[in-house]
Short mmCIF file of C-alpha atoms in Angstrom, two decimals:
data_model
loop_
_atom_site.label_atom_id
_atom_site.label_comp_id
_atom_site.label_asym_id
_atom_site.label_seq_id
_atom_site.Cartn_x
_atom_site.Cartn_y
_atom_site.Cartn_z
CA UNK A 384 -11.57 37.54 -76.48
CA UNK A 385 -9.55 40.31 -74.89
CA UNK A 386 -9.52 40.56 -71.12
CA UNK A 387 -11.88 43.08 -69.44
CA UNK A 388 -10.57 46.64 -69.59
CA UNK A 389 -8.18 45.94 -72.54
CA UNK A 390 -7.91 48.79 -75.11
CA UNK A 391 -8.76 47.36 -78.55
CA UNK A 392 -7.28 50.39 -80.40
CA UNK A 393 -3.77 50.03 -79.06
CA UNK A 394 -2.79 47.04 -81.26
CA UNK A 395 -3.67 48.60 -84.72
CA UNK A 396 -1.75 51.78 -83.82
CA UNK A 397 1.35 49.78 -83.11
CA UNK A 398 1.08 48.00 -86.52
CA UNK A 399 0.78 51.27 -88.48
CA UNK A 400 3.80 52.78 -86.84
CA UNK A 401 5.87 49.69 -87.62
CA UNK A 402 4.88 49.86 -91.26
CA UNK A 403 5.92 53.50 -91.58
CA UNK A 404 9.18 52.74 -89.85
CA UNK A 405 10.05 50.14 -92.49
CA UNK A 406 9.39 52.56 -95.31
CA UNK A 407 11.76 55.28 -94.10
CA UNK A 408 14.39 53.27 -92.29
CA UNK A 409 16.81 53.07 -95.16
CA UNK A 410 16.46 56.74 -96.32
CA UNK A 411 17.29 58.53 -93.07
CA UNK A 412 18.88 56.52 -90.27
CA UNK A 413 18.92 59.40 -87.78
CA UNK A 414 15.33 60.28 -88.45
CA UNK A 415 14.35 56.68 -88.16
CA UNK A 416 16.06 56.48 -84.81
CA UNK A 417 14.26 59.59 -83.58
CA UNK A 418 10.92 58.37 -84.78
CA UNK A 419 11.53 55.04 -83.12
CA UNK A 420 12.08 56.78 -79.80
CA UNK A 421 8.93 58.83 -80.25
CA UNK A 422 7.02 55.69 -81.07
CA UNK A 423 8.27 53.98 -77.92
CA UNK A 424 7.28 57.04 -75.87
CA UNK A 425 3.77 57.06 -77.40
CA UNK A 426 3.34 53.36 -76.68
CA UNK A 427 4.45 53.89 -73.08
CA UNK A 428 1.98 56.76 -72.61
CA UNK A 429 -0.81 54.68 -74.13
CA UNK A 430 -0.09 51.74 -71.83
CA UNK A 431 0.14 54.01 -68.77
CA UNK A 432 -3.20 55.65 -69.58
CA UNK A 433 -4.82 52.28 -70.04
CA UNK A 434 -3.47 51.02 -66.68
CA UNK A 435 -4.72 54.17 -64.94
CA UNK A 436 -8.25 53.65 -66.27
CA UNK A 437 -8.34 50.07 -65.14
CA UNK A 438 -7.20 51.01 -61.59
CA UNK A 439 -9.83 53.77 -61.39
CA UNK A 440 -12.54 51.32 -62.43
CA UNK A 441 -11.47 48.76 -59.80
CA UNK A 442 -11.46 51.38 -56.96
CA UNK A 443 -14.90 52.62 -57.93
CA UNK A 444 -16.28 49.07 -57.89
CA UNK A 445 -14.84 48.30 -54.47
CA UNK A 446 -15.99 51.65 -53.07
CA UNK A 447 -19.51 51.13 -54.39
CA UNK A 448 -19.71 47.75 -52.70
CA UNK A 449 -18.65 49.24 -49.35
CA UNK A 450 -21.21 52.04 -49.63
CA UNK A 451 -23.92 49.53 -50.50
CA UNK A 452 -23.10 47.42 -47.47
CA UNK A 453 -23.21 50.48 -45.18
CA UNK A 454 -26.57 51.56 -46.56
CA UNK A 455 -27.95 48.07 -46.11
CA UNK A 456 -26.83 48.03 -42.46
CA UNK A 457 -28.48 51.40 -41.83
CA UNK A 458 -31.72 50.19 -43.37
CA UNK A 459 -31.73 47.15 -41.06
CA UNK A 460 -31.36 49.26 -37.91
CA UNK A 461 -34.52 50.12 -35.84
CA UNK A 462 -34.86 53.03 -33.42
CA UNK A 463 -36.63 50.64 -30.92
CA UNK A 464 -34.95 47.51 -29.47
CA UNK A 465 -36.78 44.28 -30.19
CA UNK A 466 -38.66 42.90 -27.10
CA UNK A 467 -38.22 39.35 -25.94
CA UNK A 468 -39.51 38.21 -22.52
CA UNK A 469 -36.50 37.26 -20.43
CA UNK A 470 -37.92 33.95 -19.35
CA UNK A 471 -39.27 32.58 -22.63
CA UNK A 472 -37.19 31.90 -25.72
CA UNK A 473 -38.10 30.40 -29.12
CA UNK A 474 -36.46 27.04 -29.28
CA UNK A 475 -35.74 24.73 -32.13
CA UNK A 476 -33.46 22.38 -30.26
CA UNK A 477 -35.26 19.12 -29.58
CA UNK A 478 -32.36 17.91 -27.46
CA UNK A 479 -33.47 20.12 -24.52
CA UNK A 480 -35.51 18.31 -21.88
CA UNK A 481 -37.94 19.78 -19.37
CA UNK A 482 -36.83 19.69 -15.73
CA UNK A 483 -40.45 19.20 -14.68
CA UNK A 484 -41.84 16.45 -16.90
CA UNK A 485 -38.50 15.17 -18.31
CA UNK A 486 -39.88 15.36 -21.85
CA UNK A 487 -38.21 17.02 -24.83
CA UNK A 488 -39.04 20.71 -25.07
CA UNK A 489 -39.02 20.74 -28.89
CA UNK A 490 -40.19 23.84 -30.75
CA UNK A 491 -41.93 26.61 -28.88
CA UNK A 492 -41.46 28.64 -25.72
CA UNK A 493 -39.46 27.41 -22.79
CA UNK A 494 -38.20 28.75 -19.48
CA UNK A 495 -34.58 28.66 -18.48
CA UNK A 496 -33.99 28.78 -14.73
CA UNK A 497 -31.46 27.39 -12.25
CA UNK A 498 -29.48 25.86 -15.11
CA UNK A 499 -32.49 23.81 -16.24
CA UNK A 500 -35.16 24.21 -18.91
CA UNK A 501 -38.90 23.94 -18.32
CA UNK A 502 -42.09 23.99 -20.30
CA UNK A 503 -43.96 27.11 -19.13
CA UNK A 504 -46.60 24.93 -17.47
CA UNK A 505 -44.05 22.67 -15.76
CA UNK A 506 -42.29 25.32 -13.67
CA UNK A 507 -44.50 24.88 -10.59
CA UNK A 508 -44.54 26.05 -6.99
CA UNK A 509 -43.30 23.43 -4.55
CA UNK A 510 -46.05 24.34 -2.09
CA UNK A 511 -49.30 24.74 -4.05
CA UNK A 512 -48.29 22.87 -7.22
CA UNK A 513 -49.52 25.60 -9.60
CA UNK A 514 -47.29 27.07 -12.37
CA UNK A 515 -45.22 30.12 -11.49
CA UNK A 516 -46.08 32.85 -14.01
CA UNK A 517 -44.87 35.90 -12.08
CA UNK A 518 -41.59 37.59 -12.98
CA UNK A 519 -40.33 37.06 -9.41
CA UNK A 520 -40.41 33.96 -7.26
CA UNK A 521 -38.78 32.60 -4.10
CA UNK A 522 -36.22 29.84 -4.01
CA UNK A 523 -35.40 27.48 -1.16
CA UNK A 524 -32.53 25.23 -2.10
CA UNK A 525 -33.57 24.05 -5.55
CA UNK A 526 -37.30 24.31 -4.90
CA UNK A 527 -39.19 27.29 -6.41
CA UNK A 528 -42.18 28.90 -4.67
CA UNK A 529 -44.67 31.63 -5.33
CA UNK A 530 -43.65 34.56 -3.15
CA UNK A 531 -46.99 34.40 -1.36
CA UNK A 532 -46.68 30.64 -0.78
CA UNK A 533 -43.14 31.02 0.53
CA UNK A 534 -44.24 33.72 2.96
CA UNK A 535 -47.08 31.49 4.13
CA UNK A 536 -44.57 28.72 4.83
CA UNK A 537 -41.74 30.70 6.41
CA UNK A 538 -43.09 33.94 7.84
CA UNK A 539 -44.29 33.25 11.41
CA UNK A 540 -47.95 33.83 12.18
CA UNK A 541 -49.29 34.95 15.50
CA UNK A 542 -51.19 32.15 17.24
CA UNK A 543 -53.41 34.69 18.96
CA UNK A 544 -54.61 36.97 16.14
CA UNK A 545 -53.56 34.60 13.29
CA UNK A 546 -51.93 37.43 11.33
CA UNK A 547 -48.36 37.58 10.03
CA UNK A 548 -46.17 38.82 12.86
CA UNK A 549 -45.09 42.37 11.92
CA UNK A 550 -41.52 43.63 11.83
CA UNK A 551 -40.15 46.00 14.44
CA UNK A 552 -38.53 49.37 13.81
CA UNK A 553 -35.28 47.69 12.81
CA UNK A 554 -37.08 45.70 10.12
CA UNK A 555 -36.75 42.42 12.03
CA UNK A 556 -39.52 39.95 12.83
CA UNK A 557 -39.96 40.07 16.60
CA UNK A 558 -42.30 37.77 18.50
CA UNK A 559 -42.74 36.08 21.86
CA UNK A 560 -42.64 32.31 22.28
CA UNK A 561 -43.73 30.27 25.31
CA UNK A 562 -40.79 28.10 26.44
CA UNK A 563 -42.91 24.95 26.87
CA UNK A 564 -45.87 25.26 24.50
CA UNK A 565 -43.89 27.11 21.76
CA UNK A 566 -46.89 29.40 21.28
CA UNK A 567 -45.75 32.30 19.06
CA UNK A 568 -47.51 35.63 19.34
CA UNK A 569 -47.09 39.35 18.67
CA UNK A 570 -45.38 41.25 21.52
CA UNK A 571 -48.36 43.62 21.64
CA UNK A 572 -50.63 40.87 23.03
CA UNK A 573 -48.75 40.97 26.32
CA UNK A 574 -50.19 44.44 26.93
CA UNK A 575 -53.52 44.54 25.06
CA UNK A 576 -55.67 42.73 27.66
CA UNK A 577 -55.46 39.37 25.88
CA UNK A 578 -56.56 36.72 28.39
CA UNK A 579 -53.99 34.23 29.69
CA UNK A 580 -54.97 30.84 31.09
CA UNK A 581 -54.34 30.80 34.85
CA UNK A 582 -53.36 27.14 34.61
CA UNK A 583 -51.23 26.55 31.50
CA UNK A 584 -50.23 30.19 30.80
CA UNK A 585 -51.24 30.07 27.13
CA UNK A 586 -52.72 33.24 25.62
CA UNK A 587 -56.30 33.24 24.41
CA UNK A 588 -56.68 32.73 20.66
CA UNK A 589 -59.21 34.86 18.80
CA UNK A 590 -60.98 31.75 17.53
CA UNK A 591 -61.04 29.83 20.85
CA UNK A 592 -62.35 31.97 23.68
CA UNK A 593 -61.51 31.22 27.31
CA UNK A 594 -63.83 30.73 30.28
CA UNK A 595 -63.98 33.52 32.85
CA UNK A 596 -63.88 32.19 36.43
CA UNK A 597 -65.30 35.42 37.80
CA UNK A 598 -62.40 36.35 40.07
CA UNK A 599 -60.10 37.81 37.44
CA UNK A 600 -58.87 34.44 36.21
CA UNK A 601 -59.48 32.78 32.84
CA UNK A 602 -59.31 29.12 31.92
CA UNK A 603 -58.63 27.60 28.50
CA UNK A 604 -60.90 24.87 27.15
CA UNK A 605 -58.28 22.11 27.59
CA UNK A 606 -57.77 22.93 31.26
CA UNK A 607 -61.53 23.32 31.72
CA UNK A 608 -62.10 19.68 30.70
CA UNK A 609 -60.60 18.36 33.96
CA UNK A 610 -61.15 21.39 36.20
CA UNK A 611 -62.34 20.76 39.77
CA UNK A 612 -65.01 23.30 40.67
CA UNK A 613 -66.11 22.70 44.28
CA UNK A 614 -64.95 21.25 47.57
CA UNK A 615 -67.00 18.08 47.24
CA UNK A 616 -65.56 17.26 43.83
CA UNK A 617 -62.03 17.59 45.23
CA UNK A 618 -62.39 15.20 48.18
CA UNK A 619 -61.54 11.96 46.28
CA UNK A 620 -58.37 13.53 44.90
CA UNK A 621 -57.40 14.85 48.34
CA UNK A 622 -57.79 11.46 50.00
CA UNK A 623 -55.88 9.71 47.24
CA UNK A 624 -52.89 12.02 47.79
CA UNK A 625 -53.03 11.30 51.54
CA UNK A 626 -52.84 7.62 50.54
CA UNK A 627 -49.83 8.47 48.37
CA UNK A 628 -48.07 9.87 51.46
CA UNK A 629 -48.98 6.81 53.46
CA UNK A 630 -47.48 4.62 50.73
CA UNK A 631 -44.14 6.37 51.33
CA UNK A 632 -44.37 5.80 55.11
CA UNK A 633 -45.38 9.42 55.67
CA UNK A 634 -48.83 8.82 57.11
CA UNK A 635 -50.84 11.88 58.25
CA UNK A 636 -53.06 10.78 61.14
CA UNK A 637 -54.84 14.08 61.73
CA UNK A 638 -57.92 14.82 59.68
CA UNK A 639 -56.98 18.13 58.11
CA UNK A 640 -59.93 19.89 56.42
CA UNK A 641 -59.45 20.78 52.74
CA UNK A 642 -61.49 23.55 51.06
CA UNK A 643 -61.68 24.99 47.55
CA UNK A 644 -61.93 28.77 47.63
CA UNK A 645 -62.02 31.78 45.35
CA UNK A 646 -58.99 33.99 44.83
CA UNK A 647 -60.27 36.73 47.15
CA UNK A 648 -60.90 34.29 50.00
CA UNK A 649 -57.41 32.83 49.60
CA UNK A 650 -55.78 36.25 49.66
CA UNK A 651 -57.72 37.18 52.80
CA UNK A 652 -56.59 33.97 54.46
CA UNK A 653 -52.97 34.77 53.62
CA UNK A 654 -53.29 38.17 55.29
CA UNK A 655 -54.78 36.57 58.41
CA UNK A 656 -52.01 33.98 58.64
CA UNK A 657 -49.47 34.91 61.33
CA UNK A 658 -46.99 32.24 60.36
CA UNK A 659 -44.30 33.86 58.18
CA UNK A 660 -44.52 31.65 55.12
CA UNK A 661 -42.95 32.51 51.80
CA UNK A 662 -45.56 32.78 49.05
CA UNK A 663 -45.34 33.15 45.30
CA UNK A 664 -46.76 36.27 43.57
CA UNK A 665 -49.78 34.18 42.52
CA UNK A 666 -50.62 31.95 45.46
CA UNK A 667 -52.78 28.94 44.59
CA UNK A 668 -52.70 27.02 47.86
CA UNK A 669 -52.22 27.58 51.57
CA UNK A 670 -51.61 25.43 54.64
CA UNK A 671 -53.34 27.27 57.50
CA UNK A 672 -52.10 27.14 61.06
CA UNK A 673 -54.40 29.80 62.56
CA UNK A 674 -58.11 29.74 63.28
CA UNK A 675 -60.04 31.64 60.61
CA UNK A 676 -63.46 31.91 59.00
CA UNK A 677 -63.19 31.10 55.30
CA UNK A 678 -65.70 31.26 52.43
CA UNK A 679 -65.49 27.93 50.59
CA UNK A 680 -67.07 26.75 47.33
CA UNK A 681 -69.96 24.47 48.20
CA UNK A 682 -71.73 24.04 44.84
CA UNK A 683 -70.18 24.06 41.39
CA UNK A 684 -71.11 26.98 39.11
CA UNK A 685 -72.71 26.61 35.69
CA UNK A 686 -71.91 28.19 32.36
CA UNK A 687 -73.65 31.49 31.69
CA UNK A 688 -73.62 34.04 28.90
CA UNK A 689 -70.39 35.43 27.45
CA UNK A 690 -68.54 32.32 28.69
CA UNK A 691 -68.84 33.29 32.35
CA UNK A 692 -69.50 30.93 35.26
CA UNK A 693 -72.56 31.82 37.30
CA UNK A 694 -74.63 30.31 40.10
CA UNK A 695 -71.75 29.42 42.39
CA UNK A 696 -72.79 28.36 45.91
CA UNK A 697 -70.52 29.42 48.75
CA UNK A 698 -70.50 28.77 52.47
CA UNK A 699 -68.80 30.44 55.43
CA UNK A 700 -66.80 27.95 57.49
CA UNK A 701 -65.17 28.65 60.82
CA UNK A 702 -61.91 26.73 61.06
CA UNK A 703 -60.83 25.80 64.58
CA UNK A 704 -57.36 24.68 65.41
CA UNK A 705 -57.14 21.11 66.67
CA UNK A 706 -53.48 20.56 65.80
CA UNK A 707 -50.56 22.37 64.23
CA UNK A 708 -52.50 22.57 60.96
CA UNK A 709 -55.93 24.18 60.75
CA UNK A 710 -56.85 23.51 57.09
CA UNK A 711 -55.58 23.36 53.53
CA UNK A 712 -57.01 25.87 51.04
CA UNK A 713 -56.73 25.54 47.24
CA UNK A 714 -58.02 27.76 44.44
CA UNK A 715 -61.08 26.36 42.70
CA UNK A 716 -61.34 25.89 38.93
CA UNK A 717 -57.90 24.38 38.27
CA UNK A 718 -57.28 21.13 36.33
CA UNK A 719 -57.11 17.92 38.31
CA UNK A 720 -53.34 17.44 37.93
CA UNK A 721 -52.55 21.00 38.97
CA UNK A 722 -54.96 20.79 41.90
CA UNK A 723 -53.29 17.52 42.95
CA UNK A 724 -49.81 19.04 42.68
CA UNK A 725 -50.89 21.93 44.92
CA UNK A 726 -52.43 19.52 47.44
CA UNK A 727 -49.24 17.41 47.51
CA UNK A 728 -47.20 20.56 48.18
CA UNK A 729 -49.47 21.86 50.95
CA UNK A 730 -49.79 18.43 52.58
CA UNK A 731 -45.98 18.35 52.86
CA UNK A 732 -46.13 21.65 54.75
CA UNK A 733 -48.67 20.02 57.06
CA UNK A 734 -46.55 16.88 57.50
CA UNK A 735 -43.46 18.94 58.41
CA UNK A 736 -45.38 20.89 61.07
CA UNK A 737 -47.04 17.82 62.51
CA UNK A 738 -43.68 16.03 62.72
CA UNK A 739 -41.97 18.87 64.57
CA UNK A 740 -39.85 20.47 61.83
CA UNK A 741 -39.38 24.01 63.12
CA UNK A 742 -37.89 27.26 61.84
CA UNK A 743 -36.89 26.03 58.40
CA UNK A 744 -35.72 28.68 55.98
CA UNK A 745 -37.93 29.17 52.88
CA UNK A 746 -35.49 27.48 50.47
CA UNK A 747 -35.46 24.29 52.53
CA UNK A 748 -39.17 24.10 53.37
CA UNK A 749 -40.52 25.19 49.99
CA UNK A 750 -37.86 23.16 48.19
CA UNK A 751 -38.74 19.83 49.85
CA UNK A 752 -42.48 20.56 49.41
CA UNK A 753 -41.89 21.10 45.70
CA UNK A 754 -40.06 17.77 45.52
CA UNK A 755 -43.15 15.96 46.86
CA UNK A 756 -45.35 17.84 44.38
CA UNK A 757 -43.01 16.89 41.53
CA UNK A 758 -42.86 13.24 42.62
CA UNK A 759 -46.65 12.97 42.70
CA UNK A 760 -46.96 14.50 39.21
CA UNK A 761 -44.27 12.14 37.98
CA UNK A 762 -46.17 9.14 39.31
CA UNK A 763 -49.30 10.33 37.50
CA UNK A 764 -47.79 11.33 34.17
CA UNK A 765 -44.81 9.03 33.64
CA UNK A 766 -45.82 5.45 32.73
CA UNK A 767 -44.34 2.79 34.98
CA UNK A 768 -42.96 5.29 37.50
CA UNK A 769 -42.70 3.75 40.99
CA UNK A 770 -42.05 6.66 43.38
CA UNK A 771 -45.25 5.89 45.29
CA UNK A 772 -48.83 4.73 44.88
CA UNK A 773 -50.96 6.13 42.12
CA UNK A 774 -53.90 8.31 42.98
CA UNK A 775 -56.06 5.60 41.48
CA UNK A 776 -55.54 3.61 44.72
CA UNK A 777 -57.85 5.87 46.69
CA UNK A 778 -59.37 4.64 49.93
CA UNK A 779 -62.86 3.24 50.03
CA UNK A 780 -64.08 6.26 51.97
CA UNK A 781 -62.96 8.60 49.21
CA UNK A 782 -64.29 6.45 46.39
CA UNK A 783 -67.77 6.65 47.84
CA UNK A 784 -67.88 10.37 47.02
CA UNK A 785 -66.54 9.99 43.51
CA UNK A 786 -67.52 12.35 40.69
CA UNK A 787 -66.78 12.66 37.01
CA UNK A 788 -63.54 14.48 37.92
CA UNK A 789 -62.26 11.57 39.99
CA UNK A 790 -62.85 9.20 37.09
CA UNK A 791 -60.00 10.85 35.23
CA UNK A 792 -57.64 9.91 38.08
CA UNK A 793 -57.48 6.41 36.69
CA UNK A 794 -54.33 6.22 34.62
CA UNK A 795 -56.03 4.67 31.66
CA UNK A 796 -58.68 7.39 31.55
CA UNK A 797 -56.46 10.43 31.03
CA UNK A 798 -56.19 12.02 27.64
CA UNK A 799 -52.93 12.92 25.96
CA UNK A 800 -53.83 16.58 26.46
CA UNK A 801 -54.10 16.06 30.23
CA UNK A 802 -50.78 14.22 30.31
CA UNK A 803 -49.22 17.10 28.42
CA UNK A 804 -50.57 19.45 31.07
CA UNK A 805 -48.93 17.31 33.74
CA UNK A 806 -45.61 17.55 31.92
CA UNK A 807 -46.02 21.32 31.82
CA UNK A 808 -46.61 21.52 35.58
CA UNK A 809 -43.46 19.44 36.13
CA UNK A 810 -41.60 21.78 33.77
CA UNK A 811 -42.80 24.76 35.81
CA UNK A 812 -41.47 23.27 39.04
CA UNK A 813 -38.11 22.27 37.55
CA UNK A 814 -37.50 25.62 35.84
CA UNK A 815 -38.85 28.01 38.46
CA UNK A 816 -36.54 31.04 38.68
CA UNK A 817 -37.37 32.05 42.27
CA UNK A 818 -34.96 31.46 45.11
CA UNK A 819 -37.31 29.62 47.48
CA UNK A 820 -39.32 27.52 45.01
CA UNK A 821 -36.83 27.19 42.14
CA UNK A 822 -33.39 27.01 43.75
CA UNK A 823 -34.92 25.30 46.76
CA UNK A 824 -36.44 22.56 44.60
CA UNK A 825 -33.23 21.93 42.67
CA UNK A 826 -31.18 21.62 45.86
CA UNK A 827 -33.78 19.38 47.52
CA UNK A 828 -34.17 17.22 44.43
CA UNK A 829 -30.42 16.72 44.14
CA UNK A 830 -30.27 15.61 47.79
CA UNK A 831 -33.21 13.21 47.40
CA UNK A 832 -31.72 11.70 44.24
CA UNK A 833 -28.40 11.17 46.02
CA UNK A 834 -29.46 10.09 49.51
CA UNK A 835 -33.13 9.18 49.20
CA UNK A 836 -36.16 10.94 50.67
CA UNK A 837 -36.00 9.46 54.17
CA UNK A 838 -32.31 10.26 54.78
CA UNK A 839 -32.81 13.76 53.37
CA UNK A 840 -35.73 14.41 55.73
CA UNK A 841 -33.74 13.12 58.70
CA UNK A 842 -30.86 15.44 57.81
CA UNK A 843 -33.24 18.40 57.51
CA UNK A 844 -34.73 17.58 60.93
CA UNK A 845 -31.30 17.54 62.58
CA UNK A 846 -29.55 20.38 60.74
CA UNK A 847 -32.24 22.46 59.03
CA UNK A 848 -30.44 22.07 55.69
CA UNK A 849 -30.05 19.61 52.81
CA UNK A 850 -27.29 17.00 52.86
CA UNK A 851 -24.52 17.77 50.38
#
């Protein structure tokens, strides 16, 4: 069989011409030569034509194949891109393992994230444990979270209104935080009439209302649990602190009256006091040296409507001067430990006057009084502290007038919340920013720690200043 494209007529033509050539070769040599040349030329033309046809056929075949491929590609194109969710992919690789359940993913949808593969139901929020199906999520380290769960965990909430603390104009989260209690709250609550506890300074929460004391002060429920409400209730505590002084060889022989009063009565007594004492912006206690008539709290109030105290019994008392100290006044309605700290401070003022300490500057007098207040709190709050006798060692005369407030003076009877309050009152004394109470305390405390209380007091008596 001839090869494809071979001309079957070319071979017979060549045979005929050879036959004719043999017939006339001997008759006319020159003619035979000429005819031979013509025959060669005809054969060459025939071969050239045949080659040209075969080349044209090959080009057409190749060109047709290229056109066919181009048409096929155009037919496969779509004017719309195919949609595939970015997080799910069809998988047929059983060697992939889920980062959640550690099982093979196999065939079906899977999620690729953080260089790991997950079954769609195994990619779960670290906080709530439910699958994350949203297109966006939050990441903390290698732990994924729903955006809402992550905000709940990280975005600070106001402890007053219990809402997320808003951002300021600069887009930053701005809030206030109490230095001791770490209570976080919106800055607006400092100016929107939100009540603040007069004892612990915490702001009133919207779901835990405070008690109104009726004189512009409010008290939180924790402080209310151990609050001392009238003069009679305070007597056991007062006598126990006098015993504390006696235990440090600082006996006070004079019987100094002690009264619980309202804020207005205390402020009036301050105005009537001629002695130039230095007082804090919010005075909670006073050691009187002048004769005055004072309204004291005789009977404890009871709880009325809208969390207000009502039914308080008061009594006018004329205070006469029998010694250098007329009386000690303390605000009513404060927790036992704060009331005791105030009494310890004011009793030190009385002791200094009775012992002849004269013309002390405010930093020295207030500083050493704060040291005695701090030492008493420390003996009450710190276990095993031995600065002086505990208030539980009250005299028999004071124990006869005991009440449910004095029961908490026993060290074993205080709650952890009350101890925490005591630590806060110590923190207040140690970190006071004022010159007289703050700087004075730190200077006095350093002297007492270095030289002891007795040597420090002797130095103050002789020089009017702290030993260095």
